[in-house]
Amino acid sequence: MSKLKIAIQKSGRLKDDSLALLKQCGISVDNGRDQLKVSANNFPLEIFFLRNSDIPQYIEDGVVDLGIVGENLLYEIDSELDVLRSLNFSKCRVSIAVPKNSKFTDIKDFEGKKIATSYPNTTQKFFKSNGVNTEVHAISGSVEIAPNIGLSDAICDIVSTGNTLFNNGLKELFVIMKSQAVLVKQPKPSREVNSLIEQLNFRIGAVLRAKTSKYILMNVPNANIQKVSALLPVLKSPTVLPLAEEGWSSLHSVIDEDDFWNVIDQLKEAGAEGILVAPIEKIIE
């Protein structure tokens, strides 16, 4: 029987978030310290722990079938790998940052300046698209110290919270792109492997949908059920259960978390009472 092979980053936040996602998908993994490959206990899956920059090549060569990487990496290497879905974690942005006391304000101010970065291709594409010639210095690690030691006038790096920039006396000036973790697959999986990919992708979809949704239940006058239901369009139809008090029902549905506070007043105006909101573990569609 074939096993699905997936590559994830061998250390760091992306690794932790990837393993957490697999666990939420019901996949049990005994991840021993410093192991480069482990097998799942309850799903035909092998996990390869690789350097982030190596994952796309392993997928292209068919050594692994799937990989979890950042969108920014795929952009940097001009990858044409098939992205199955965005995973809504490890969010960051690739930005140009300069010293806080810098007088840089416009993109044209960077003409002829030195830019230190771990993403030279991304940096060059950004400035070239804006008609600006810069001197790009490709370095690995601790990019943020480059301006302080005179190596560069600015940097291009990934930014999550901005704390690292602040602590090194830098400010974010331009955002080149926003990025998050994505699931990518090899170009030509076998039929059996592709079936396993679809199974895993289905599970991931159920988990991700649940993270952005809430289970909502409320008491509603029967005459207002249709009006209230129109405010909760997530599922095909709400569940309606009669209450002991005549003329009233309990309405159960799902709502996008981002929409809840936007419609709560409308629900109350429509006659909803005793509104309860609860988290959802999975949504199977």
PDB file of N, CA, C and O in Angstrom, residues 113-190:
ATOM      1  N   LYS A 113      20.980  52.601  -3.999  1.00  0.00           N
ATOM      2  CA  LYS A 113      21.235  52.258  -2.602  1.00  0.00           C
ATOM      3  C   LYS A 113      21.466  50.756  -2.437  1.00  0.00           C
ATOM      4  O   LYS A 113      21.116  49.936  -3.285  1.00  0.00           O
ATOM      5  N   LYS A 114      22.057  50.403  -1.275  1.00  0.00           N
ATOM      6  CA  LYS A 114      22.349  49.002  -0.968  1.00  0.00           C
ATOM      7  C   LYS A 114      21.223  48.401  -0.134  1.00  0.00           C
ATOM      8  O   LYS A 114      20.814  48.985   0.877  1.00  0.00           O
ATOM      9  N   ILE A 115      20.744  47.232  -0.558  1.00  0.00           N
ATOM     10  CA  ILE A 115      19.661  46.536   0.145  1.00  0.00           C
ATOM     11  C   ILE A 115      20.164  45.158   0.571  1.00  0.00           C
ATOM     12  O   ILE A 115      20.599  44.360  -0.269  1.00  0.00           O
ATOM     13  N   ALA A 116      20.112  44.871   1.860  1.00  0.00           N
ATOM     14  CA  ALA A 116      20.499  43.549   2.366  1.00  0.00           C
ATOM     15  C   ALA A 116      19.244  42.688   2.520  1.00  0.00           C
ATOM     16  O   ALA A 116      18.209  43.162   3.005  1.00  0.00           O
ATOM     17  N   THR A 117      19.335  41.428   2.129  1.00  0.00           N
ATOM     18  CA  THR A 117      18.142  40.576   2.164  1.00  0.00           C
ATOM     19  C   THR A 117      18.491  39.103   2.058  1.00  0.00           C
ATOM     20  O   THR A 117      19.550  38.738   1.530  1.00  0.00           O
ATOM     21  N   SER A 118      17.590  38.276   2.557  1.00  0.00           N
ATOM     22  CA  SER A 118      17.664  36.835   2.325  1.00  0.00           C
ATOM     23  C   SER A 118      16.782  36.450   1.147  1.00  0.00           C
ATOM     24  O   SER A 118      16.667  35.271   0.810  1.00  0.00           O
ATOM     25  N   TYR A 119      16.138  37.443   0.543  1.00  0.00           N
ATOM     26  CA  TYR A 119      15.216  37.214  -0.582  1.00  0.00           C
ATOM     27  C   TYR A 119      15.633  38.105  -1.753  1.00  0.00           C
ATOM     28  O   TYR A 119      14.925  39.045  -2.130  1.00  0.00           O
ATOM     29  N   PRO A 120      16.788  37.806  -2.357  1.00  0.00           N
ATOM     30  CA  PRO A 120      17.306  38.679  -3.416  1.00  0.00           C
ATOM     31  C   PRO A 120      16.409  38.762  -4.648  1.00  0.00           C
ATOM     32  O   PRO A 120      16.268  39.838  -5.233  1.00  0.00           O
ATOM     33  N   ASN A 121      15.824  37.645  -5.044  1.00  0.00           N
ATOM     34  CA  ASN A 121      14.985  37.655  -6.235  1.00  0.00           C
ATOM     35  C   ASN A 121      13.738  38.506  -6.016  1.00  0.00           C
ATOM     36  O   ASN A 121      13.341  39.301  -6.871  1.00  0.00           O
ATOM     37  N   THR A 122      13.106  38.343  -4.841  1.00  0.00           N
ATOM     38  CA  THR A 122      11.927  39.137  -4.507  1.00  0.00           C
ATOM     39  C   THR A 122      12.272  40.619  -4.472  1.00  0.00           C
ATOM     40  O   THR A 122      11.521  41.463  -4.994  1.00  0.00           O
ATOM     41  N   THR A 123      13.404  40.937  -3.877  1.00  0.00           N
ATOM     42  CA  THR A 123      13.833  42.332  -3.766  1.00  0.00           C
ATOM     43  C   THR A 123      14.094  42.936  -5.134  1.00  0.00           C
ATOM     44  O   THR A 123      13.641  44.047  -5.453  1.00  0.00           O
ATOM     45  N   GLN A 124      14.817  42.197  -5.975  1.00  0.00           N
ATOM     46  CA  GLN A 124      15.135  42.704  -7.307  1.00  0.00           C
ATOM     47  C   GLN A 124      13.870  42.906  -8.141  1.00  0.00           C
ATOM     48  O   GLN A 124      13.738  43.909  -8.859  1.00  0.00           O
ATOM     49  N   LYS A 125      12.933  41.962  -8.054  1.00  0.00           N
ATOM     50  CA  LYS A 125      11.687  42.086  -8.818  1.00  0.00           C
ATOM     51  C   LYS A 125      10.900  43.316  -8.382  1.00  0.00           C
ATOM     52  O   LYS A 125      10.305  44.015  -9.207  1.00  0.00           O
ATOM     53  N   PHE A 126      10.899  43.571  -7.065  1.00  0.00           N
ATOM     54  CA  PHE A 126      10.148  44.718  -6.550  1.00  0.00           C
ATOM     55  C   PHE A 126      10.708  46.033  -7.072  1.00  0.00           C
ATOM     56  O   PHE A 126       9.973  46.879  -7.603  1.00  0.00           O
ATOM     57  N   PHE A 127      12.016  46.214  -6.933  1.00  0.00           N
ATOM     58  CA  PHE A 127      12.599  47.488  -7.358  1.00  0.00           C
ATOM     59  C   PHE A 127      12.604  47.618  -8.878  1.00  0.00           C
ATOM     60  O   PHE A 127      12.393  48.717  -9.418  1.00  0.00           O
ATOM     61  N   LYS A 128      12.821  46.511  -9.580  1.00  0.00           N
ATOM     62  CA  LYS A 128      12.806  46.574 -11.045  1.00  0.00           C
ATOM     63  C   LYS A 128      11.422  46.966 -11.551  1.00  0.00           C
ATOM     64  O   LYS A 128      11.308  47.753 -12.502  1.00  0.00           O
ATOM     65  N   SER A 129      10.374  46.420 -10.918  1.00  0.00           N
ATOM     66  CA  SER A 129       9.009  46.748 -11.345  1.00  0.00           C
ATOM     67  C   SER A 129       8.675  48.217 -11.104  1.00  0.00           C
ATOM     68  O   SER A 129       7.758  48.757 -11.723  1.00  0.00           O
ATOM     69  N   ASN A 130       9.440  48.843 -10.200  1.00  0.00           N
ATOM     70  CA  ASN A 130       9.230  50.264  -9.919  1.00  0.00           C
ATOM     71  C   ASN A 130      10.264  51.156 -10.608  1.00  0.00           C
ATOM     72  O   ASN A 130      10.346  52.356 -10.328  1.00  0.00           O
ATOM     73  N   GLY A 131      11.062  50.561 -11.491  1.00  0.00           N
ATOM     74  CA  GLY A 131      12.029  51.330 -12.261  1.00  0.00           C
ATOM     75  C   GLY A 131      13.166  51.898 -11.445  1.00  0.00           C
ATOM     76  O   GLY A 131      13.710  52.956 -11.784  1.00  0.00           O
ATOM     77  N   VAL A 132      13.547  51.187 -10.365  1.00  0.00           N
ATOM     78  CA  VAL A 132      14.609  51.663  -9.476  1.00  0.00           C
ATOM     79  C   VAL A 132      15.769  50.675  -9.510  1.00  0.00           C
ATOM     80  O   VAL A 132      15.568  49.462  -9.358  1.00  0.00           O
ATOM     81  N   ASN A 133      16.973  51.181  -9.687  1.00  0.00           N
ATOM     82  CA  ASN A 133      18.177  50.349  -9.673  1.00  0.00           C
ATOM     83  C   ASN A 133      18.796  50.358  -8.277  1.00  0.00           C
ATOM     84  O   ASN A 133      19.093  51.424  -7.727  1.00  0.00           O
ATOM     85  N   THR A 134      18.974  49.178  -7.702  1.00  0.00           N
ATOM     86  CA  THR A 134      19.567  49.055  -6.370  1.00  0.00           C
ATOM     87  C   THR A 134      20.690  48.029  -6.401  1.00  0.00           C
ATOM     88  O   THR A 134      20.797  47.230  -7.329  1.00  0.00           O
ATOM     89  N   GLU A 135      21.488  48.056  -5.355  1.00  0.00           N
ATOM     90  CA  GLU A 135      22.563  47.084  -5.183  1.00  0.00           C
ATOM     91  C   GLU A 135      22.130  46.096  -4.110  1.00  0.00           C
ATOM     92  O   GLU A 135      22.107  46.430  -2.920  1.00  0.00           O
ATOM     93  N   VAL A 136      21.750  44.896  -4.525  1.00  0.00           N
ATOM     94  CA  VAL A 136      21.187  43.912  -3.602  1.00  0.00           C
ATOM     95  C   VAL A 136      22.292  43.009  -3.067  1.00  0.00           C
ATOM     96  O   VAL A 136      23.048  42.403  -3.843  1.00  0.00           O
ATOM     97  N   HIS A 137      22.375  42.922  -1.736  1.00  0.00           N
ATOM     98  CA  HIS A 137      23.339  42.050  -1.071  1.00  0.00           C
ATOM     99  C   HIS A 137      22.586  40.873  -0.456  1.00  0.00           C
ATOM    100  O   HIS A 137      21.781  41.060   0.464  1.00  0.00           O
ATOM    101  N   ALA A 138      22.824  39.689  -0.974  1.00  0.00           N
ATOM    102  CA  ALA A 138      22.170  38.489  -0.448  1.00  0.00           C
ATOM    103  C   ALA A 138      22.940  37.968   0.754  1.00  0.00           C
ATOM    104  O   ALA A 138      24.119  37.616   0.640  1.00  0.00           O
ATOM    105  N   ILE A 139      22.285  37.941   1.910  1.00  0.00           N
ATOM    106  CA  ILE A 139      22.898  37.401   3.118  1.00  0.00           C
ATOM    107  C   ILE A 139      21.891  36.471   3.791  1.00  0.00           C
ATOM    108  O   ILE A 139      20.695  36.527   3.520  1.00  0.00           O
ATOM    109  N   SER A 140      22.380  35.613   4.659  1.00  0.00           N
ATOM    110  CA  SER A 140      21.490  34.685   5.359  1.00  0.00           C
ATOM    111  C   SER A 140      21.566  34.955   6.851  1.00  0.00           C
ATOM    112  O   SER A 140      22.656  35.046   7.420  1.00  0.00           O
ATOM    113  N   GLY A 141      20.400  35.118   7.466  1.00  0.00           N
ATOM    114  CA  GLY A 141      20.330  35.309   8.906  1.00  0.00           C
ATOM    115  C   GLY A 141      20.697  36.707   9.351  1.00  0.00           C
ATOM    116  O   GLY A 141      21.582  37.350   8.779  1.00  0.00           O
ATOM    117  N   SER A 142      20.018  37.191  10.372  1.00  0.00           N
ATOM    118  CA  SER A 142      20.304  38.489  10.998  1.00  0.00           C
ATOM    119  C   SER A 142      20.374  39.626   9.987  1.00  0.00           C
ATOM    120  O   SER A 142      21.250  40.499  10.054  1.00  0.00           O
ATOM    121  N   VAL A 143      19.455  39.624   9.054  1.00  0.00           N
ATOM    122  CA  VAL A 143      19.426  40.685   8.043  1.00  0.00           C
ATOM    123  C   VAL A 143      19.218  42.048   8.687  1.00  0.00           C
ATOM    124  O   VAL A 143      19.755  43.063   8.224  1.00  0.00           O
ATOM    125  N   GLU A 144      18.471  42.070   9.777  1.00  0.00           N
ATOM    126  CA  GLU A 144      18.081  43.340  10.386  1.00  0.00           C
ATOM    127  C   GLU A 144      19.250  44.148  10.950  1.00  0.00           C
ATOM    128  O   GLU A 144      19.126  45.349  11.196  1.00  0.00           O
ATOM    129  N   ILE A 145      20.415  43.525  11.145  1.00  0.00           N
ATOM    130  CA  ILE A 145      21.550  44.281  11.683  1.00  0.00           C
ATOM    131  C   ILE A 145      22.364  44.950  10.586  1.00  0.00           C
ATOM    132  O   ILE A 145      23.259  45.757  10.872  1.00  0.00           O
ATOM    133  N   ALA A 146      22.080  44.636   9.333  1.00  0.00           N
ATOM    134  CA  ALA A 146      22.892  45.129   8.219  1.00  0.00           C
ATOM    135  C   ALA A 146      23.015  46.656   8.180  1.00  0.00           C
ATOM    136  O   ALA A 146      24.128  47.174   8.014  1.00  0.00           O
ATOM    137  N   PRO A 147      21.926  47.418   8.317  1.00  0.00           N
ATOM    138  CA  PRO A 147      22.084  48.881   8.291  1.00  0.00           C
ATOM    139  C   PRO A 147      22.921  49.407   9.455  1.00  0.00           C
ATOM    140  O   PRO A 147      23.667  50.377   9.299  1.00  0.00           O
ATOM    141  N   ASN A 148      22.813  48.758  10.616  1.00  0.00           N
ATOM    142  CA  ASN A 148      23.528  49.237  11.801  1.00  0.00           C
ATOM    143  C   ASN A 148      25.031  49.047  11.702  1.00  0.00           C
ATOM    144  O   ASN A 148      25.799  49.764  12.363  1.00  0.00           O
ATOM    145  N   ILE A 149      25.473  48.094  10.894  1.00  0.00           N
ATOM    146  CA  ILE A 149      26.922  47.855  10.754  1.00  0.00           C
ATOM    147  C   ILE A 149      27.456  48.399   9.438  1.00  0.00           C
ATOM    148  O   ILE A 149      28.591  48.127   9.056  1.00  0.00           O
ATOM    149  N   GLY A 150      26.637  49.177   8.752  1.00  0.00           N
ATOM    150  CA  GLY A 150      27.079  49.829   7.530  1.00  0.00           C
ATOM    151  C   GLY A 150      27.090  48.970   6.291  1.00  0.00           C
ATOM    152  O   GLY A 150      27.644  49.365   5.264  1.00  0.00           O
ATOM    153  N   LEU A 151      26.481  47.793   6.349  1.00  0.00           N
ATOM    154  CA  LEU A 151      26.469  46.900   5.193  1.00  0.00           C
ATOM    155  C   LEU A 151      25.454  47.335   4.147  1.00  0.00           C
ATOM    156  O   LEU A 151      25.636  47.094   2.953  1.00  0.00           O
ATOM    157  N   SER A 152      24.369  47.984   4.594  1.00  0.00           N
ATOM    158  CA  SER A 152      23.329  48.370   3.650  1.00  0.00           C
ATOM    159  C   SER A 152      22.606  49.629   4.125  1.00  0.00           C
ATOM    160  O   SER A 152      22.732  50.034   5.289  1.00  0.00           O
ATOM    161  N   ASP A 153      21.851  50.201   3.205  1.00  0.00           N
ATOM    162  CA  ASP A 153      21.027  51.363   3.542  1.00  0.00           C
ATOM    163  C   ASP A 153      19.644  50.946   4.006  1.00  0.00           C
ATOM    164  O   ASP A 153      18.947  51.704   4.694  1.00  0.00           O
ATOM    165  N   ALA A 154      19.219  49.732   3.628  1.00  0.00           N
ATOM    166  CA  ALA A 154      17.893  49.232   3.961  1.00  0.00           C
ATOM    167  C   ALA A 154      17.917  47.713   3.891  1.00  0.00           C
ATOM    168  O   ALA A 154      18.921  47.114   3.475  1.00  0.00           O
ATOM    169  N   ILE A 155      16.825  47.093   4.297  1.00  0.00           N
ATOM    170  CA  ILE A 155      16.724  45.640   4.215  1.00  0.00           C
ATOM    171  C   ILE A 155      15.390  45.253   3.587  1.00  0.00           C
ATOM    172  O   ILE A 155      14.433  46.037   3.573  1.00  0.00           O
ATOM    173  N   CYS A 156      15.345  44.031   3.088  1.00  0.00           N
ATOM    174  CA  CYS A 156      14.096  43.402   2.677  1.00  0.00           C
ATOM    175  C   CYS A 156      14.013  42.091   3.445  1.00  0.00           C
ATOM    176  O   CYS A 156      14.898  41.237   3.315  1.00  0.00           O
ATOM    177  N   ASP A 157      12.969  41.939   4.251  1.00  0.00           N
ATOM    178  CA  ASP A 157      12.884  40.754   5.103  1.00  0.00           C
ATOM    179  C   ASP A 157      11.426  40.452   5.414  1.00  0.00           C
ATOM    180  O   ASP A 157      10.535  41.263   5.159  1.00  0.00           O
ATOM    181  N   ILE A 158      11.207  39.260   5.995  1.00  0.00           N
ATOM    182  CA  ILE A 158       9.857  38.926   6.421  1.00  0.00           C
ATOM    183  C   ILE A 158       9.571  39.590   7.763  1.00  0.00           C
ATOM    184  O   ILE A 158      10.453  39.710   8.615  1.00  0.00           O
ATOM    185  N   VAL A 159       8.336  40.026   7.935  1.00  0.00           N
ATOM    186  CA  VAL A 159       7.901  40.717   9.150  1.00  0.00           C
ATOM    187  C   VAL A 159       6.629  40.054   9.646  1.00  0.00           C
ATOM    188  O   VAL A 159       5.683  39.857   8.878  1.00  0.00           O
ATOM    189  N   SER A 160       6.620  39.699  10.924  1.00  0.00           N
ATOM    190  CA  SER A 160       5.409  39.137  11.533  1.00  0.00           C
ATOM    191  C   SER A 160       4.789  40.165  12.467  1.00  0.00           C
ATOM    192  O   SER A 160       3.778  40.776  12.166  1.00  0.00           O
ATOM    193  N   THR A 161       5.411  40.384  13.606  1.00  0.00           N
ATOM    194  CA  THR A 161       4.894  41.355  14.573  1.00  0.00           C
ATOM    195  C   THR A 161       5.537  42.728  14.434  1.00  0.00           C
ATOM    196  O   THR A 161       4.972  43.727  14.877  1.00  0.00           O
ATOM    197  N   GLY A 162       6.715  42.784  13.855  1.00  0.00           N
ATOM    198  CA  GLY A 162       7.442  44.040  13.751  1.00  0.00           C
ATOM    199  C   GLY A 162       8.377  44.299  14.918  1.00  0.00           C
ATOM    200  O   GLY A 162       9.125  45.282  14.930  1.00  0.00           O
ATOM    201  N   ASN A 163       8.362  43.411  15.914  1.00  0.00           N
ATOM    202  CA  ASN A 163       9.197  43.614  17.100  1.00  0.00           C
ATOM    203  C   ASN A 163      10.690  43.580  16.776  1.00  0.00           C
ATOM    204  O   ASN A 163      11.480  44.348  17.333  1.00  0.00           O
ATOM    205  N   THR A 164      11.080  42.668  15.876  1.00  0.00           N
ATOM    206  CA  THR A 164      12.496  42.570  15.516  1.00  0.00           C
ATOM    207  C   THR A 164      12.978  43.854  14.859  1.00  0.00           C
ATOM    208  O   THR A 164      14.087  44.336  15.137  1.00  0.00           O
ATOM    209  N   LEU A 165      12.160  44.426  13.990  1.00  0.00           N
ATOM    210  CA  LEU A 165      12.526  45.695  13.362  1.00  0.00           C
ATOM    211  C   LEU A 165      12.670  46.786  14.418  1.00  0.00           C
ATOM    212  O   LEU A 165      13.655  47.542  14.426  1.00  0.00           O
ATOM    213  N   PHE A 166      11.703  46.866  15.299  1.00  0.00           N
ATOM    214  CA  PHE A 166      11.715  47.896  16.348  1.00  0.00           C
ATOM    215  C   PHE A 166      12.959  47.777  17.216  1.00  0.00           C
ATOM    216  O   PHE A 166      13.614  48.771  17.532  1.00  0.00           O
ATOM    217  N   ASN A 167      13.279  46.540  17.598  1.00  0.00           N
ATOM    218  CA  ASN A 167      14.427  46.319  18.479  1.00  0.00           C
ATOM    219  C   ASN A 167      15.761  46.638  17.809  1.00  0.00           C
ATOM    220  O   ASN A 167      16.775  46.815  18.493  1.00  0.00           O
ATOM    221  N   ASN A 168      15.768  46.703  16.487  1.00  0.00           N
ATOM    222  CA  ASN A 168      16.995  47.018  15.754  1.00  0.00           C
ATOM    223  C   ASN A 168      16.957  48.406  15.131  1.00  0.00           C
ATOM    224  O   ASN A 168      17.752  48.720  14.238  1.00  0.00           O
ATOM    225  N   GLY A 169      16.045  49.229  15.633  1.00  0.00           N
ATOM    226  CA  GLY A 169      15.995  50.616  15.185  1.00  0.00           C
ATOM    227  C   GLY A 169      15.548  50.803  13.758  1.00  0.00           C
ATOM    228  O   GLY A 169      15.966  51.749  13.085  1.00  0.00           O
ATOM    229  N   LEU A 170      14.678  49.898  13.270  1.00  0.00           N
ATOM    230  CA  LEU A 170      14.194  49.969  11.897  1.00  0.00           C
ATOM    231  C   LEU A 170      12.696  50.239  11.853  1.00  0.00           C
ATOM    232  O   LEU A 170      11.971  49.968  12.806  1.00  0.00           O
ATOM    233  N   LYS A 171      12.249  50.749  10.728  1.00  0.00           N
ATOM    234  CA  LYS A 171      10.820  50.953  10.511  1.00  0.00           C
ATOM    235  C   LYS A 171      10.432  50.376   9.156  1.00  0.00           C
ATOM    236  O   LYS A 171      11.206  50.425   8.187  1.00  0.00           O
ATOM    237  N   GLU A 172       9.240  49.835   9.095  1.00  0.00           N
ATOM    238  CA  GLU A 172       8.712  49.239   7.863  1.00  0.00           C
ATOM    239  C   GLU A 172       8.243  50.350   6.938  1.00  0.00           C
ATOM    240  O   GLU A 172       7.457  51.210   7.340  1.00  0.00           O
ATOM    241  N   LEU A 173       8.714  50.324   5.698  1.00  0.00           N
ATOM    242  CA  LEU A 173       8.373  51.401   4.768  1.00  0.00           C
ATOM    243  C   LEU A 173       7.449  50.944   3.648  1.00  0.00           C
ATOM    244  O   LEU A 173       6.463  51.603   3.342  1.00  0.00           O
ATOM    245  N   PHE A 174       7.761  49.798   3.031  1.00  0.00           N
ATOM    246  CA  PHE A 174       6.932  49.270   1.948  1.00  0.00           C
ATOM    247  C   PHE A 174       6.672  47.789   2.181  1.00  0.00           C
ATOM    248  O   PHE A 174       7.573  47.054   2.574  1.00  0.00           O
ATOM    249  N   VAL A 175       5.441  47.354   1.929  1.00  0.00           N
ATOM    250  CA  VAL A 175       5.100  45.930   1.977  1.00  0.00           C
ATOM    251  C   VAL A 175       5.091  45.410   0.542  1.00  0.00           C
ATOM    252  O   VAL A 175       4.299  45.855  -0.288  1.00  0.00           O
ATOM    253  N   ILE A 176       5.979  44.465   0.278  1.00  0.00           N
ATOM    254  CA  ILE A 176       6.057  43.891  -1.066  1.00  0.00           C
ATOM    255  C   ILE A 176       4.942  42.878  -1.286  1.00  0.00           C
ATOM    256  O   ILE A 176       4.274  42.868  -2.321  1.00  0.00           O
ATOM    257  N   MET A 177       4.737  41.999  -0.306  1.00  0.00           N
ATOM    258  CA  MET A 177       3.689  40.995  -0.429  1.00  0.00           C
ATOM    259  C   MET A 177       3.303  40.473   0.940  1.00  0.00           C
ATOM    260  O   MET A 177       4.076  40.572   1.897  1.00  0.00           O
ATOM    261  N   LYS A 178       2.096  39.952   1.041  1.00  0.00           N
ATOM    262  CA  LYS A 178       1.648  39.253   2.244  1.00  0.00           C
ATOM    263  C   LYS A 178       1.732  37.759   1.985  1.00  0.00           C
ATOM    264  O   LYS A 178       1.523  37.307   0.858  1.00  0.00           O
ATOM    265  N   SER A 179       2.054  37.007   3.033  1.00  0.00           N
ATOM    266  CA  SER A 179       2.307  35.577   2.862  1.00  0.00           C
ATOM    267  C   SER A 179       1.700  34.777   4.003  1.00  0.00           C
ATOM    268  O   SER A 179       1.482  35.306   5.101  1.00  0.00           O
ATOM    269  N   GLN A 180       1.413  33.522   3.716  1.00  0.00           N
ATOM    270  CA  GLN A 180       0.986  32.573   4.730  1.00  0.00           C
ATOM    271  C   GLN A 180       1.388  31.178   4.272  1.00  0.00           C
ATOM    272  O   GLN A 180       1.864  30.995   3.144  1.00  0.00           O
ATOM    273  N   ALA A 181       1.245  30.209   5.142  1.00  0.00           N
ATOM    274  CA  ALA A 181       1.571  28.838   4.777  1.00  0.00           C
ATOM    275  C   ALA A 181       0.571  28.314   3.748  1.00  0.00           C
ATOM    276  O   ALA A 181      -0.628  28.603   3.825  1.00  0.00           O
ATOM    277  N   VAL A 182       1.081  27.545   2.788  1.00  0.00           N
ATOM    278  CA  VAL A 182       0.223  26.938   1.770  1.00  0.00           C
ATOM    279  C   VAL A 182       0.596  25.469   1.617  1.00  0.00           C
ATOM    280  O   VAL A 182       1.724  25.058   1.913  1.00  0.00           O
ATOM    281  N   LEU A 183      -0.368  24.693   1.145  1.00  0.00           N
ATOM    282  CA  LEU A 183      -0.155  23.277   0.865  1.00  0.00           C
ATOM    283  C   LEU A 183       0.053  23.119  -0.627  1.00  0.00           C
ATOM    284  O   LEU A 183      -0.796  23.508  -1.432  1.00  0.00           O
ATOM    285  N   VAL A 184       1.200  22.553  -1.015  1.00  0.00           N
ATOM    286  CA  VAL A 184       1.513  22.368  -2.429  1.00  0.00           C
ATOM    287  C   VAL A 184       1.742  20.885  -2.716  1.00  0.00           C
ATOM    288  O   VAL A 184       2.103  20.114  -1.819  1.00  0.00           O
ATOM    289  N   LYS A 185       1.532  20.499  -3.973  1.00  0.00           N
ATOM    290  CA  LYS A 185       1.678  19.081  -4.312  1.00  0.00           C
ATOM    291  C   LYS A 185       2.569  18.890  -5.529  1.00  0.00           C
ATOM    292  O   LYS A 185       2.788  19.810  -6.321  1.00  0.00           O
ATOM    293  N   GLN A 186       3.060  17.683  -5.675  1.00  0.00           N
ATOM    294  CA  GLN A 186       3.915  17.340  -6.813  1.00  0.00           C
ATOM    295  C   GLN A 186       3.086  17.306  -8.095  1.00  0.00           C
ATOM    296  O   GLN A 186       1.875  17.090  -8.076  1.00  0.00           O
ATOM    297  N   PRO A 187       3.734  17.534  -9.256  1.00  0.00           N
ATOM    298  CA  PRO A 187       2.994  17.668 -10.514  1.00  0.00           C
ATOM    299  C   PRO A 187       2.241  16.418 -10.965  1.00  0.00           C
ATOM    300  O   PRO A 187       1.137  16.517 -11.501  1.00  0.00           O
ATOM    301  N   LYS A 188       2.806  15.226 -10.771  1.00  0.00           N
ATOM    302  CA  LYS A 188       2.204  14.029 -11.345  1.00  0.00           C
ATOM    303  C   LYS A 188       2.122  12.881 -10.322  1.00  0.00           C
ATOM    304  O   LYS A 188       2.838  11.878 -10.441  1.00  0.00           O
ATOM    305  N   PRO A 189       1.264  13.007  -9.316  1.00  0.00           N
ATOM    306  CA  PRO A 189       1.119  11.904  -8.358  1.00  0.00           C
ATOM    307  C   PRO A 189       0.416  10.719  -8.999  1.00  0.00           C
ATOM    308  O   PRO A 189      -0.369  10.882  -9.944  1.00  0.00           O
ATOM    309  N   SER A 190       0.699   9.530  -8.495  1.00  0.00           N
ATOM    310  CA  SER A 190       0.004   8.341  -8.981  1.00  0.00           C
ATOM    311  C   SER A 190      -1.463   8.417  -8.571  1.00  0.00           C
ATOM    312  O   SER A 190      -1.846   9.218  -7.712  1.00  0.00           O
TER     313      SER A 190
END
